Short mmCIF file of C-alpha atoms in Angstrom, two decimals:
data_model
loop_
_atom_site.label_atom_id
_atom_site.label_comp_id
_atom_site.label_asym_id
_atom_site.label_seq_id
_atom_site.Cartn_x
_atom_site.Cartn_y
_atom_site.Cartn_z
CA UNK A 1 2.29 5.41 -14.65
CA UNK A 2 2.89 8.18 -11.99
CA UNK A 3 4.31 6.96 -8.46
CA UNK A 4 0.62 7.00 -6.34
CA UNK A 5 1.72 6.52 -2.72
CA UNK A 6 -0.72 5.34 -0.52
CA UNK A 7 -0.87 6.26 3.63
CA UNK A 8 1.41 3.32 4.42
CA UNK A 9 3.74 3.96 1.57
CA UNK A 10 3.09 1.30 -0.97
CA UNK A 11 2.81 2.72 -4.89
CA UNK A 12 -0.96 1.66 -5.66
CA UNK A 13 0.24 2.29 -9.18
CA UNK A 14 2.42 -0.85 -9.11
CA UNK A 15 -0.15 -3.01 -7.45
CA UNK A 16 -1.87 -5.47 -10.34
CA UNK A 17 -4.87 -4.85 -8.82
CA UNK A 18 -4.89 -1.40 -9.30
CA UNK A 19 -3.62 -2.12 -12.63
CA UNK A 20 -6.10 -4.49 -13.85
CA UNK A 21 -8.99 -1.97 -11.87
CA UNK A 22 -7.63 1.12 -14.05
CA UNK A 23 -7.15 -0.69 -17.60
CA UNK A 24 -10.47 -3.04 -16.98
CA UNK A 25 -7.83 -5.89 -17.47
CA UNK A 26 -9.27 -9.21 -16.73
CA UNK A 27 -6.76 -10.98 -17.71
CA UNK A 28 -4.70 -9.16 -15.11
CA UNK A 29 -7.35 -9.49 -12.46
CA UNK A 30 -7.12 -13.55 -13.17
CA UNK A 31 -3.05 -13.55 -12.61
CA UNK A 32 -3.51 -11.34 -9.48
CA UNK A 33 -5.86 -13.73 -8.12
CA UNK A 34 -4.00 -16.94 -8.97
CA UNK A 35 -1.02 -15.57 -7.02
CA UNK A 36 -2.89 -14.48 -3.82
CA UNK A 37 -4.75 -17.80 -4.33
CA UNK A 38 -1.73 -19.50 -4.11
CA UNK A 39 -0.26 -16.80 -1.65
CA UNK A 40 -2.41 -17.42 1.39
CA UNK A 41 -4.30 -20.80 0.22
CA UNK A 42 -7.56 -19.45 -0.21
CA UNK A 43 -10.06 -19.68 -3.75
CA UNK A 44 -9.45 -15.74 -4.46
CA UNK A 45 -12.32 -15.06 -7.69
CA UNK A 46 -10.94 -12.87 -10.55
CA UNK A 47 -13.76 -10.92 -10.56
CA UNK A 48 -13.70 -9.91 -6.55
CA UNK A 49 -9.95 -8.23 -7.95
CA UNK A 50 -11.38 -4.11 -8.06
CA UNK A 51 -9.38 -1.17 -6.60
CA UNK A 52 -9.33 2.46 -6.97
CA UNK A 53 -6.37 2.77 -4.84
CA UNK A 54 -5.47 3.34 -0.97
CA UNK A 55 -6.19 7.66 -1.37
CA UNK A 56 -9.51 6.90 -3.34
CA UNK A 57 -12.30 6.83 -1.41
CA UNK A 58 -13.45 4.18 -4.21
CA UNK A 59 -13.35 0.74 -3.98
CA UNK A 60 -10.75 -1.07 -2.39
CA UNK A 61 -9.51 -4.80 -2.34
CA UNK A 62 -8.88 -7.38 0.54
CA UNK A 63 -6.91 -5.88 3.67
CA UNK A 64 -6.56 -2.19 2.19
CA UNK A 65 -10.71 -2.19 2.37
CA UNK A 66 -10.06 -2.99 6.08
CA UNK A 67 -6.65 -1.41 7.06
CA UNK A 68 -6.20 0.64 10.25
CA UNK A 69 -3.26 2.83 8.51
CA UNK A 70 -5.85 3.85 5.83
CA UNK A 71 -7.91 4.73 8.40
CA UNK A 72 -5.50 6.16 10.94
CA UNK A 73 -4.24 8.50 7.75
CA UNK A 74 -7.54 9.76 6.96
CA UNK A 75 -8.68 10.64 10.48
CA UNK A 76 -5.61 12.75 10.84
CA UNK A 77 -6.01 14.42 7.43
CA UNK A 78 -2.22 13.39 6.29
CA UNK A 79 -1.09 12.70 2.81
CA UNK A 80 0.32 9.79 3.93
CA UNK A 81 2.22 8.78 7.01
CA UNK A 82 5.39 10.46 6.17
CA UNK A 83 3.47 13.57 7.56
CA UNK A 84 1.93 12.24 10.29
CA UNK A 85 3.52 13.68 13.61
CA UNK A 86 3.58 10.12 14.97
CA UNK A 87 5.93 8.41 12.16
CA UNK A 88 6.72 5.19 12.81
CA UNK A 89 3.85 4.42 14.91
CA UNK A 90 3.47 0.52 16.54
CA UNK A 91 0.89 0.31 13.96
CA UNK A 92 3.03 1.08 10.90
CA UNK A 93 5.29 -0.74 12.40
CA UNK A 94 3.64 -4.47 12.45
CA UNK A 95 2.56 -3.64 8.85
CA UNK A 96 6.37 -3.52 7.65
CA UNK A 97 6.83 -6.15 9.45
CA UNK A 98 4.46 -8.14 7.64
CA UNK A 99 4.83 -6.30 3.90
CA UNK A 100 8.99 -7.27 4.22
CA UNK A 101 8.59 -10.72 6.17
CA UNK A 102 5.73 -12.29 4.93
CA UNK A 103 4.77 -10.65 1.35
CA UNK A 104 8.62 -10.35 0.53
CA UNK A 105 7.58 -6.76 -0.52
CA UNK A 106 11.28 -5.47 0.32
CA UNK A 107 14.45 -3.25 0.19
CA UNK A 108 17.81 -4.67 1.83
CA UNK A 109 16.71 -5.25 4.90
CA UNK A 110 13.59 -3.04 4.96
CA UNK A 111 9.97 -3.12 3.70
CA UNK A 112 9.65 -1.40 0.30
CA UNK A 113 6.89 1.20 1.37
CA UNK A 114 8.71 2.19 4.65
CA UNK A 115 11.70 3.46 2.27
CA UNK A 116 9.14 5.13 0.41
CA UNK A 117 7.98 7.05 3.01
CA UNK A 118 11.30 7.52 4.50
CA UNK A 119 12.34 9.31 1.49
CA UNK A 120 9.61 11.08 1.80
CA UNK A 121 9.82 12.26 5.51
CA UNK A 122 13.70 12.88 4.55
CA UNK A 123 12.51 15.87 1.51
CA UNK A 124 9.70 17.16 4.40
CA UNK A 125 12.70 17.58 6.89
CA UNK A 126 14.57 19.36 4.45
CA UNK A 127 12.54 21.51 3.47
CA UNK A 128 11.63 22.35 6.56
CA UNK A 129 15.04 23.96 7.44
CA UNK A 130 15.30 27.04 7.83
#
């Protein structure tokens, strides 16, 4: 599946519940759920587990149907926050935060979707050079 970068910088197309929301996969929605039951102690139902993915304007799952970067990145009319004028912002910053110290979504030292973007901002730096 092609790389689907969402504002913050997470791949949506890695995400099971993406996954499970693309291939109608049950059985994937029930193993998502059982982790982020067990995740953050909390009964999560199998059948709550939809997502179109952080760019859809679709359905979206837990935090990402709440998230200020989401928001923040539509507002400004960014691809994601790579392009944003602002990048890292405070905001972005407390996400990473959580995504590499809590979730244990990380890179060395570093939160896998802020590499992501960095790459990103990186190839939009080059090839703005004259």
């Amino acid at each position: 599946m092609e790389k689907i970068i969402g504002y913050c910088g997470i791949d949506c197309a890695k995400c099971k519940a993406y996954i499970a929301t693309v291939e109608d996969n049950d059985e994937l929605r029930k193993e998502y759920a059982k982790e982020q039951s067990e995740r953050f102690g909390v009964e999560v139902d199998y059948r709550t587990i939809n997502c179109d993915g952080c760019l859809s304007m679709g359905e979206h799952l837990g935090y990402c149907s709440i998230c200020e970067i989401r928001k923040c990145g539509i507002e400004r009319k960014v691809e994601n926050c790579a392009f944003c004028e602002e990048y890292i912002c405070d905001k972005l910053d407390r996400v990473y935060t959580f995504m590499r110290d809590v979730i244990g979504k990380r890179i060395g030292n570093e939160a896998e979707a802020k590499v992501a973007l960095d790459e990103i901002r990186k190839k939009i730096q080059k090839d703005s050079e004259p």
